[in-house]
Coordinates of N, CA, C and O and ligand atoms in Angstrom, one line a residue:
M274 N 68.1 114.7 61.9 CA 67.6 116.1 61.6 C 68.7 117.1 62.1 O 69.1 117.0 63.2
S275 N 69.2 118.0 61.2 CA 70.2 119.0 61.6 C 69.5 120.3 62.0 O 68.4 120.6 61.6
V276 N 70.3 121.1 62.8 CA 69.8 122.4 63.2 C 69.6 123.3 61.9 O 70.5 123.3 61.1
P277 N 68.5 124.0 61.8 CA 68.3 124.8 60.6 C 69.4 125.9 60.4 O 69.8 126.4 61.4
S278 N 69.8 126.2 59.2 CA 70.7 127.2 58.9 C 70.0 128.6 59.1 O 68.8 128.6 59.2
Q279 N 70.8 129.7 59.1 CA 70.2 131.0 59.2 C 69.2 131.2 58.1 O 68.2 131.8 58.3
Q280 N 69.6 130.8 56.9 CA 68.8 131.0 55.7 C 67.5 130.2 55.8 O 66.4 130.7 55.5
Q281 N 67.6 129.0 56.3 CA 66.4 128.1 56.4 C 65.4 128.8 57.5 O 64.2 128.8 57.3
F282 N 66.0 129.3 58.5 CA 65.2 130.0 59.6 C 64.5 131.2 59.0 O 63.3 131.4 59.2
R283 N 65.2 132.0 58.2 CA 64.6 133.2 57.6 C 63.5 132.8 56.6 O 62.5 133.5 56.6
D284 N 63.8 131.8 55.8 CA 62.8 131.4 54.8 C 61.5 130.9 55.6 O 60.4 131.1 55.1
A285 N 61.7 130.2 56.7 CA 60.6 129.8 57.5 C 59.8 131.0 58.1 O 58.6 131.1 58.0
M286 N 60.6 131.9 58.6 CA 60.0 133.1 59.3 C 59.3 134.0 58.3 O 58.3 134.7 58.7
A287 N 59.7 133.9 57.0 CA 59.0 134.7 56.0 C 57.6 134.3 55.8 O 56.8 135.0 55.2
R288 N 57.2 133.1 56.3 CA 55.8 132.6 56.2 C 54.9 133.1 57.4 O 53.7 132.8 57.4
L289 N 55.5 133.8 58.4 CA 54.7 134.3 59.5 C 54.3 135.7 59.2 O 55.2 136.6 59.2
G290 N 53.1 135.9 58.9 CA 52.6 137.3 58.6 C 52.7 138.1 59.9 O 52.5 137.6 61.0
A291 N 53.1 139.4 59.8 CA 53.2 140.2 61.1 C 52.9 141.7 60.7 O 53.1 142.1 59.6
A292 N 52.3 142.3 61.7 CA 52.1 143.8 61.6 C 53.5 144.5 61.4 O 54.5 143.9 61.9
V293 N 53.5 145.6 60.7 CA 54.7 146.4 60.6 C 54.6 147.6 61.4 O 53.5 148.3 61.4
N294 N 55.6 148.0 62.1 CA 55.6 149.1 63.1 C 56.8 150.0 62.8 O 57.9 149.5 62.5
I295 N 56.6 151.3 63.1 CA 57.8 152.2 63.2 C 57.9 152.5 64.7 O 57.0 153.0 65.3
I296 N 59.1 152.2 65.2 CA 59.4 152.4 66.6 C 60.2 153.6 66.7 O 61.3 153.8 66.1
T297 N 59.7 154.6 67.5 CA 60.4 155.9 67.6 C 60.9 156.1 69.0 O 60.3 155.5 70.0
T298 N 61.9 157.0 69.2 CA 62.3 157.4 70.5 C 62.7 158.8 70.4 O 63.1 159.3 69.4
D299 N 62.7 159.5 71.6 CA 63.3 160.8 71.8 C 63.7 160.9 73.2 O 63.1 160.3 74.1
G300 N 64.7 161.7 73.5 CA 65.1 161.9 74.9 C 66.6 162.4 74.9 O 67.0 163.0 73.9
P301 N 67.3 162.2 76.0 CA 68.6 162.7 76.1 C 69.6 162.3 75.0 O 70.5 163.1 74.6
A302 N 69.4 161.1 74.4 CA 70.3 160.7 73.3 C 69.8 161.1 71.9 O 70.5 160.8 70.9
G303 N 68.7 161.9 71.9 CA 68.2 162.4 70.6 C 67.1 161.5 70.1 O 66.5 160.7 70.8
M304 N 66.7 161.8 68.8 CA 65.5 161.2 68.2 C 66.0 160.1 67.2 O 67.0 160.3 66.5
A305 N 65.2 159.0 67.2 CA 65.6 157.9 66.2 C 64.3 157.1 66.0 O 63.3 157.2 66.7
G306 N 64.4 156.3 64.9 CA 63.2 155.5 64.6 C 63.6 154.4 63.6 O 64.6 154.6 62.8
F307 N 63.0 153.2 63.7 CA 63.3 152.1 62.8 C 62.0 151.3 62.6 O 61.1 151.3 63.4
T308 N 62.0 150.5 61.5 CA 60.9 149.6 61.2 C 61.1 148.3 61.9 O 62.2 147.8 61.9
A309 N 60.0 147.7 62.5 CA 60.1 146.5 63.2 C 58.9 145.6 62.9 O 57.7 146.1 63.1
S310 N 59.1 144.3 62.6 CA 58.0 143.4 62.6 C 58.0 142.5 63.9 O 57.0 141.8 64.2
A311 N 59.2 142.5 64.5 CA 59.3 141.6 65.7 C 58.8 142.4 67.0 O 59.5 142.9 67.8
V312 N 57.4 142.5 67.0 CA 56.7 143.2 68.1 C 55.6 142.3 68.6 O 54.9 141.7 67.7
C313 N 55.4 142.1 69.9 CA 54.2 141.3 70.3 C 53.8 141.6 71.7 O 54.5 142.2 72.5
S314 N 52.6 141.2 72.0 CA 52.0 141.4 73.4 C 52.6 140.4 74.3 O 52.8 139.3 74.0
V315 N 53.0 140.9 75.5 CA 53.6 140.0 76.6 C 52.5 139.7 77.7 O 52.2 138.6 78.0
T316 N 52.0 140.8 78.3 CA 51.0 140.6 79.4 C 50.1 141.9 79.4 O 50.6 143.0 79.0
D317 N 48.9 141.8 79.8 CA 48.0 143.0 80.0 C 48.1 143.5 81.4 O 47.4 144.5 81.6
S318 N 48.8 142.9 82.3 CA 48.8 143.4 83.7 C 50.3 143.3 84.2 O 50.7 142.2 84.7
P319 N 51.1 144.4 84.2 CA 50.8 145.7 83.5 C 50.9 145.6 82.0 O 51.6 144.7 81.5
P320 N 50.1 146.4 81.3 CA 50.2 146.3 79.8 C 51.6 146.4 79.3 O 52.2 147.5 79.5
T321 N 52.0 145.3 78.6 CA 53.4 145.3 78.2 C 53.5 144.6 76.9 O 52.9 143.6 76.6
L322 N 54.4 145.2 76.0 CA 54.7 144.5 74.8 C 56.2 144.4 74.6 O 57.0 145.0 75.4
L323 N 56.6 143.6 73.7 CA 58.1 143.5 73.4 C 58.4 143.9 72.0 O 57.6 143.8 71.1
V324 N 59.7 144.4 71.9 CA 60.2 144.8 70.6 C 61.6 144.2 70.5 O 62.4 144.4 71.5
C325 N 61.9 143.5 69.4 CA 63.3 143.0 69.3 C 64.1 143.9 68.4 O 63.7 144.2 67.2
L326 N 65.2 144.4 68.9 CA 66.1 145.3 68.2 C 67.5 144.8 68.0 O 68.1 144.4 69.0
N327 N 67.9 144.7 66.8 CA 69.3 144.2 66.5 C 70.3 145.2 67.1 O 70.2 146.4 66.8
R328 N 71.3 144.7 67.8 CA 72.2 145.6 68.5 C 73.2 146.2 67.5 O 73.9 147.2 67.8
A329 N 73.2 145.7 66.2 CA 74.1 146.3 65.2 C 73.4 147.5 64.5 O 74.0 148.2 63.7
A330 N 72.1 147.7 64.8 CA 71.4 148.8 64.1 C 71.9 150.1 64.6 O 72.3 150.3 65.7
S331 N 71.9 151.1 63.7 CA 72.5 152.5 64.0 C 71.7 153.1 65.1 O 72.3 153.9 65.9
V332 N 70.4 152.7 65.3 CA 69.6 153.3 66.3 C 69.8 152.7 67.7 O 69.2 153.3 68.7
W333 N 70.4 151.6 67.8 CA 70.5 150.9 69.1 C 71.0 151.8 70.3 O 70.3 151.8 71.3
P334 N 72.1 152.5 70.1 CA 72.6 153.3 71.3 C 71.5 154.3 71.7 O 71.5 154.6 72.9
V335 N 70.8 154.9 70.8 CA 69.8 155.9 71.1 C 68.6 155.3 72.0 O 68.3 155.9 73.0
F336 N 68.1 154.2 71.5 CA 67.1 153.5 72.3 C 67.6 153.1 73.7 O 66.9 153.2 74.7
S337 N 68.8 152.6 73.7 CA 69.4 152.1 75.0 C 69.5 153.2 76.0 O 69.2 153.0 77.2
E338 N 69.8 154.4 75.6 CA 70.0 155.5 76.5 C 68.6 156.2 76.9 O 68.4 156.5 78.0
N339 N 67.8 156.3 75.9 CA 66.5 157.0 76.1 C 65.5 156.2 77.0 O 64.8 156.8 77.8
R340 N 65.5 154.9 76.9 CA 64.7 154.0 77.7 C 63.2 154.3 77.6 O 62.4 154.0 78.5
Q341 N 62.8 154.9 76.5 CA 61.4 155.1 76.2 C 61.2 155.1 74.7 O 62.1 155.4 74.0
L342 N 60.0 154.7 74.3 CA 59.7 154.6 72.8 C 58.2 154.6 72.6 O 57.4 154.5 73.5
C343 N 57.9 154.8 71.3 CA 56.5 154.7 70.8 C 56.4 153.7 69.7 O 57.2 153.8 68.7
V344 N 55.6 152.7 69.9 CA 55.3 151.7 68.8 C 54.1 152.2 68.0 O 53.0 152.3 68.5
N345 N 54.4 152.5 66.7 CA 53.4 153.0 65.8 C 53.1 151.9 64.8 O 53.9 151.6 63.9
T346 N 51.9 151.3 64.9 CA 51.5 150.2 63.9 C 51.0 150.8 62.6 O 50.1 151.7 62.6
L347 N 51.7 150.4 61.5 CA 51.4 151.1 60.3 C 50.1 150.7 59.6 O 49.6 149.6 59.8
A348 N 49.6 151.6 58.8 CA 48.3 151.4 58.1 C 48.6 151.2 56.6 O 49.7 151.5 56.1
A349 N 47.6 150.7 55.9 CA 47.7 150.6 54.4 C 48.1 152.0 53.9 O 47.5 153.0 54.3
G350 N 49.1 152.1 53.0 CA 49.5 153.4 52.5 C 50.9 153.8 53.1 O 51.5 154.7 52.6
H351 N 51.3 153.1 54.1 CA 52.5 153.5 54.8 C 53.7 152.7 54.3 O 54.8 152.7 54.9
E352 N 53.6 152.0 53.2 CA 54.7 151.1 52.7 C 56.0 151.8 52.4 O 57.1 151.4 52.9
S353 N 55.9 153.0 51.8 CA 57.2 153.7 51.5 C 57.8 154.3 52.8 O 59.1 154.3 52.9
L354 N 57.0 154.7 53.7 CA 57.5 155.1 55.0 C 58.2 154.0 55.8 O 59.3 154.2 56.4
S355 N 57.6 152.8 55.7 CA 58.2 151.6 56.3 C 59.6 151.4 55.7 O 60.5 151.1 56.4
N356 N 59.7 151.5 54.4 CA 61.0 151.2 53.7 C 62.0 152.3 54.2 O 63.2 152.0 54.4
L357 N 61.5 153.5 54.3 CA 62.4 154.6 54.7 C 63.0 154.4 56.1 O 64.2 154.6 56.3
F358 N 62.2 153.9 57.0 CA 62.7 153.6 58.4 C 63.3 152.2 58.5 O 63.8 151.8 59.5
G359 N 63.4 151.5 57.3 CA 63.9 150.1 57.3 C 65.4 150.0 57.2 O 66.0 149.0 57.0
G360 N 66.1 151.2 57.2 CA 67.6 151.2 57.2 C 68.2 152.1 56.2 O 67.6 152.4 55.2
K361 N 69.4 152.5 56.5 CA 70.3 153.2 55.6 C 70.0 154.7 55.4 O 70.8 155.5 55.1
T362 N 68.7 155.1 55.5 CA 68.4 156.5 55.3 C 68.8 157.4 56.5 O 68.5 157.0 57.6
P363 N 69.3 158.6 56.3 CA 69.7 159.5 57.4 C 68.4 159.8 58.2 O 67.3 159.9 57.7
M364 N 68.6 159.9 59.6 CA 67.5 160.0 60.5 C 66.6 161.2 60.2 O 65.3 161.0 60.2
A365 N 67.1 162.3 59.9 CA 66.3 163.5 59.7 C 65.4 163.3 58.5 O 64.2 163.7 58.5
E366 N 65.9 162.6 57.5 CA 65.1 162.3 56.2 C 63.9 161.4 56.6 O 62.8 161.5 56.0
R367 N 64.1 160.4 57.5 CA 63.1 159.5 57.9 C 61.9 160.3 58.5 O 60.8 160.1 58.1
F368 N 62.2 161.3 59.4 CA 61.2 161.9 60.1 C 60.5 163.0 59.3 O 59.3 163.3 59.6
T369 N 61.1 163.6 58.3 CA 60.5 164.7 57.5 C 59.4 164.1 56.6 O 58.6 164.8 56.0
A370 N 59.4 162.8 56.4 CA 58.5 162.1 55.4 C 57.1 161.9 56.0 O 56.2 161.4 55.3
A371 N 56.8 162.3 57.3 CA 55.5 162.1 57.8 C 55.1 163.1 58.9 O 56.0 164.0 59.2
E372 N 53.9 163.1 59.3 CA 53.4 164.1 60.4 C 53.5 163.3 61.7 O 53.1 162.2 61.8
W373 N 53.9 164.1 62.8 CA 54.1 163.4 64.1 C 53.3 164.2 65.1 O 53.2 165.4 65.1
R374 N 52.8 163.5 66.2 CA 52.2 164.2 67.4 C 53.1 163.7 68.5 O 53.9 162.8 68.4
Y375 N 52.7 164.1 69.7 CA 53.5 163.7 70.9 C 52.6 163.4 72.1 O 51.7 164.1 72.4
G376 N 52.9 162.2 72.7 CA 52.1 161.8 73.9 C 52.9 162.0 75.2 O 53.8 162.8 75.2
V377 N 52.6 161.2 76.2 CA 53.2 161.3 77.5 C 54.7 161.2 77.5 O 55.4 161.9 78.3
T378 N 55.2 160.3 76.7 CA 56.7 160.1 76.7 C 57.5 161.2 75.9 O 58.7 161.3 76.1
G379 N 56.7 161.9 75.0 CA 57.4 162.8 74.1 C 58.0 162.1 72.9 O 58.7 162.8 72.1
C380 N 57.9 160.8 72.8 CA 58.4 160.1 71.6 C 57.5 160.3 70.4 O 56.2 160.4 70.6
P381 N 58.0 160.5 69.2 CA 57.1 160.8 68.0 C 56.0 159.8 67.8 O 56.3 158.6 67.7
R382 N 54.8 160.3 67.7 CA 53.6 159.4 67.5 C 53.1 159.7 66.1 O 52.9 160.8 65.7
L383 N 53.1 158.6 65.2 CA 52.8 158.8 63.8 C 51.3 159.1 63.6 O 50.5 158.3 64.0
E384 N 51.1 160.2 62.9 CA 49.7 160.6 62.5 C 49.2 159.6 61.5 O 49.9 159.3 60.5
G385 N 48.1 159.0 61.7 CA 47.5 158.0 60.8 C 47.9 156.6 61.0 O 47.6 155.7 60.2
A386 N 48.7 156.3 62.1 CA 49.0 154.9 62.4 C 47.7 154.2 62.9 O 46.7 154.9 63.3
V387 N 47.6 152.9 62.7 CA 46.4 152.2 63.2 C 46.3 152.3 64.7 O 45.2 152.5 65.2
V388 N 47.4 152.2 65.4 CA 47.4 152.4 66.8 C 48.9 152.8 67.2 O 49.8 152.5 66.5
S389 N 49.0 153.6 68.3 CA 50.3 154.0 68.8 C 50.4 153.7 70.3 O 49.4 154.0 71.0
F390 N 51.5 153.1 70.7 CA 51.7 152.8 72.2 C 52.8 153.6 72.7 O 54.0 153.4 72.2
D391 N 52.6 154.5 73.6 CA 53.7 155.2 74.3 C 54.2 154.4 75.4 O 53.4 154.0 76.3
C392 N 55.5 154.1 75.5 CA 56.0 153.1 76.4 C 57.3 153.6 77.1 O 58.0 154.4 76.5
R393 N 57.5 153.1 78.3 CA 58.8 153.2 78.9 C 59.4 151.8 78.9 O 58.7 150.8 79.1
I394 N 60.7 151.6 78.6 CA 61.4 150.3 78.5 C 61.6 149.9 80.0 O 62.4 150.5 80.7
S395 N 61.0 148.8 80.4 CA 61.1 148.3 81.8 C 62.2 147.3 82.0 O 62.7 147.2 83.1
Q396 N 62.6 146.6 80.9 CA 63.6 145.6 81.0 C 64.1 145.3 79.7 O 63.4 145.4 78.7
T397 N 65.4 144.9 79.6 CA 66.0 144.5 78.4 C 66.8 143.2 78.5 O 67.5 143.0 79.5
V398 N 66.5 142.2 77.6 CA 67.2 140.9 77.7 C 67.9 140.7 76.3 O 67.3 140.9 75.3
S399 N 69.2 140.4 76.3 CA 69.9 140.1 75.1 C 69.9 138.6 74.7 O 70.2 137.8 75.6
V400 N 69.5 138.4 73.5 CA 69.5 137.0 73.0 C 70.2 137.0 71.6 O 69.6 137.7 70.7
G401 N 71.3 136.3 71.4 CA 72.0 136.4 70.1 C 72.3 137.8 69.7 O 72.9 138.5 70.5
T402 N 71.9 138.1 68.5 CA 72.2 139.4 67.9 C 71.3 140.6 68.4 O 71.5 141.7 68.1
H403 N 70.2 140.2 69.1 CA 69.2 141.2 69.3 C 69.0 141.5 70.8 O 69.3 140.6 71.7
D404 N 68.4 142.6 71.1 CA 67.9 143.0 72.5 C 66.4 142.9 72.4 O 65.8 143.4 71.5
I405 N 65.9 142.2 73.4 CA 64.4 142.2 73.6 C 64.1 143.3 74.5 O 64.5 143.3 75.7
L406 N 63.3 144.3 74.0 CA 63.0 145.4 74.9 C 61.6 145.2 75.4 O 60.6 145.1 74.6
F407 N 61.4 145.0 76.7 CA 60.1 144.9 77.3 C 59.6 146.3 77.6 O 60.3 147.1 78.2
C408 N 58.4 146.6 77.1 CA 57.9 148.0 77.1 C 56.6 148.1 77.8 O 55.6 147.5 77.4
E409 N 56.6 148.9 78.9 CA 55.4 149.1 79.6 C 54.6 150.2 79.0 O 55.1 151.3 78.8
V410 N 53.3 149.9 78.7 CA 52.5 150.9 77.9 C 52.0 152.0 78.9 O 51.3 151.7 79.8
M411 N 52.2 153.2 78.5 CA 51.8 154.4 79.4 C 50.6 155.0 78.8 O 49.8 155.7 79.5
E412 N 50.4 155.0 77.5 CA 49.3 155.7 76.8 C 49.1 155.0 75.4 O 50.1 154.6 74.8
I413 N 47.8 155.0 75.0 CA 47.5 154.4 73.7 C 46.7 155.4 72.9 O 45.8 156.1 73.4
A414 N 47.0 155.6 71.6 CA 46.2 156.4 70.7 C 45.7 155.5 69.5 O 46.6 154.9 68.9
R415 N 44.4 155.4 69.3 CA 43.9 154.5 68.3 C 43.3 155.4 67.2 O 42.9 156.5 67.3
N416 N 43.4 154.8 66.0 CA 42.8 155.4 64.8 C 41.8 154.4 64.2 O 42.2 153.3 63.8
D417 N 40.5 154.8 64.2 CA 39.5 153.8 63.8 C 39.1 153.8 62.4 O 38.3 153.0 61.9
D418 N 39.7 154.7 61.6 CA 39.3 154.8 60.2 C 40.5 154.5 59.2 O 40.6 155.1 58.1
T419 N 41.4 153.6 59.6 CA 42.5 153.2 58.7 C 42.4 151.7 58.4 O 41.9 151.0 59.3
H420 N 43.0 151.3 57.3 CA 43.1 149.9 57.0 C 44.5 149.4 57.5 O 45.3 150.2 57.8
G421 N 44.6 148.1 57.6 CA 45.8 147.5 58.2 C 46.9 147.2 57.1 O 46.7 147.3 55.9
L422 N 48.1 146.9 57.6 CA 49.2 146.5 56.8 C 50.0 145.3 57.4 O 50.2 145.4 58.6
V423 N 50.3 144.3 56.6 CA 51.0 143.2 57.1 C 52.2 142.9 56.2 O 52.2 143.1 55.0
W424 N 53.3 142.4 56.9 CA 54.5 142.0 56.2 C 54.5 140.5 56.1 O 54.5 139.8 57.1
F425 N 54.4 139.9 54.9 CA 54.2 138.5 54.7 C 54.9 138.1 53.4 O 54.8 138.8 52.4
D426 N 55.7 137.0 53.5 CA 56.4 136.5 52.3 C 57.3 137.7 51.6 O 57.3 137.8 50.4
R427 N 57.9 138.4 52.5 CA 58.9 139.5 52.1 C 58.2 140.6 51.3 O 58.8 141.3 50.5
G428 N 56.9 140.8 51.6 CA 56.2 141.9 50.9 C 55.1 142.5 51.8 O 54.7 141.8 52.8
Y429 N 54.6 143.6 51.4 CA 53.5 144.3 52.1 C 52.1 143.8 51.6 O 52.0 143.6 50.4
H430 N 51.2 143.6 52.5 CA 49.8 143.2 52.1 C 48.8 144.1 52.9 O 49.0 144.2 54.1
Q431 N 47.9 144.7 52.2 CA 46.9 145.6 52.9 C 45.8 144.7 53.4 O 45.3 143.8 52.7
L432 N 45.3 145.1 54.6 CA 44.2 144.4 55.2 C 43.0 145.4 55.3 O 43.1 146.4 56.0
M433 N 41.9 145.0 54.6 CA 40.8 146.0 54.6 C 39.8 145.7 55.7 O 39.5 144.5 56.0
R434 N 39.4 146.8 56.3 CA 38.4 146.7 57.4 C 37.0 147.0 56.8 O 36.9 148.2 56.3
P435 N 36.1 146.1 56.8 CA 34.8 146.4 56.1 C 34.1 147.6 56.7 O 33.4 148.4 56.0
A436 N 34.4 147.9 58.0 CA 33.7 149.0 58.6 C 34.2 150.4 58.2 O 33.5 151.4 58.4
C437 N 35.4 150.4 57.6 CA 36.0 151.7 57.3 C 35.4 152.3 56.0 O 35.3 151.6 55.0
Ligands
NAI298 N1 63.7 140.6 63.6 C1 64.5 141.3 62.7 O1 65.5 141.8 63.1 C2 64.0 141.5 61.4 C3 64.8 142.1 60.5 N2 64.4 142.4 59.2 C4 65.3 143.0 58.3 O2 64.8 143.3 57.0 C5 65.5 142.6 56.0 C6 64.5 142.1 55.0 O3 63.7 141.1 55.6 P1 62.8 140.2 54.7 O4 62.5 140.8 53.4 O5 61.6 139.7 55.5 O6 63.7 139.0 54.3 P2 64.8 138.0 55.0 O7 64.9 136.8 54.2 O8 66.0 138.8 55.4 O9 64.0 137.7 56.4 C7 62.8 136.8 56.4 C8 62.3 136.8 57.8 O10 63.3 136.3 58.7 C9 63.3 137.0 60.0 N3 64.6 137.7 60.1 C10 65.3 138.3 59.1 N4 66.4 138.8 59.6 C11 66.4 138.5 60.9 C12 67.3 138.7 62.0 N5 68.5 139.4 61.8 N6 67.0 138.3 63.2 C13 65.8 137.6 63.4 N7 64.9 137.4 62.5 C14 65.2 137.8 61.2 C15 62.1 138.0 59.9 O11 61.0 137.3 60.4 C16 62.0 138.2 58.4 O12 60.7 138.7 58.0 C17 66.2 141.5 56.7 O13 67.3 141.1 56.1 C18 66.5 142.2 58.0 O14 67.7 143.0 57.9 C19 63.1 142.0 58.8 C20 62.3 141.5 59.6 C21 62.6 141.2 61.0
FMN299 C1 59.7 145.0 57.2 C2 60.9 145.2 58.0 C3 60.8 144.7 59.3 C4 62.0 144.9 60.2 N1 61.9 144.4 61.4 C5 62.9 144.5 62.3 C6 62.8 144.1 63.6 O1 61.8 143.6 64.1 N2 63.9 144.3 64.4 C7 65.1 144.9 64.0 O2 66.0 145.0 64.7 N3 65.2 145.3 62.7 C8 64.1 145.2 61.8 N4 64.2 145.6 60.6 C9 65.4 146.3 60.1 C10 65.5 147.7 60.7 O3 64.4 148.5 60.4 C11 66.8 148.5 60.3 O4 67.8 147.7 60.7 C12 66.8 149.8 61.1 O5 66.1 150.7 60.3 C13 68.2 150.2 61.3 O6 68.8 150.4 60.1 P1 70.2 151.4 60.1 O7 71.2 150.6 61.0 O8 70.5 151.5 58.7 O9 69.7 152.6 60.7 C14 63.1 145.5 59.7 C15 63.1 146.0 58.4 C16 62.0 145.9 57.6 C17 62.1 146.5 56.2

């Protein structure tokens, strides 16, 4: 058995459904945001999640310096916003496409997200091309009347909540 190629790894990873998130930051280095599916829970004590960020992304220096971010989990209907934050679009254009609020960190909180986590980055570990940002959660804002969105097989899929 040989080690899987990059393409084989990506083809395999395309089979793992994941929530889609817009990760935002604001602070001394300015405002930035990008789309991420590589987000997961680490521990609930202290409440911590992780975000994997490619060091080649244009937003990387901004997140590195600001050391705080907001994880905005996208809802059904946010597909085009997700694509906008998924690369190449100028930063100002990304942010004018939606409504934002502000929590304890001052990082943009997406109006209508399923949930938003205001965090400070407590630790960073570099693995290969990416930085793993460990994020301690300072504040949570939930939205109970939105449907969900999942990235699976290189496409968006809406998740309906019967209660909504
Ligand atoms: N973790 C990451 O950095 C991710 C990056 N992307 C970006 O979005 C583009 C489109 O993605 P897909 O349409 O899903 O097709 P794709 O074939 O490029 O990727 C399939 C899956 O492989 C994983 N993946 C892709 N690029 C990766 C990377 N550089 N490092 C670690 N895992 C990676 C992700 O789970 C992704 O959903 C990718 O080419 C990539 O630039 C997408 C998902 C995760
Ligand atoms: C559905 C989707 C999921 C993505 N997930 C990640 C991720 O988890 N980590 C990451 O570094 N980039 C991810 N990307 C790519 C970044 O969003 C993109 O590189 C970022 O917007 C920076 O692009 P820029 O360098 O053109 O500004 C994803 C893109 C899409 C469309």
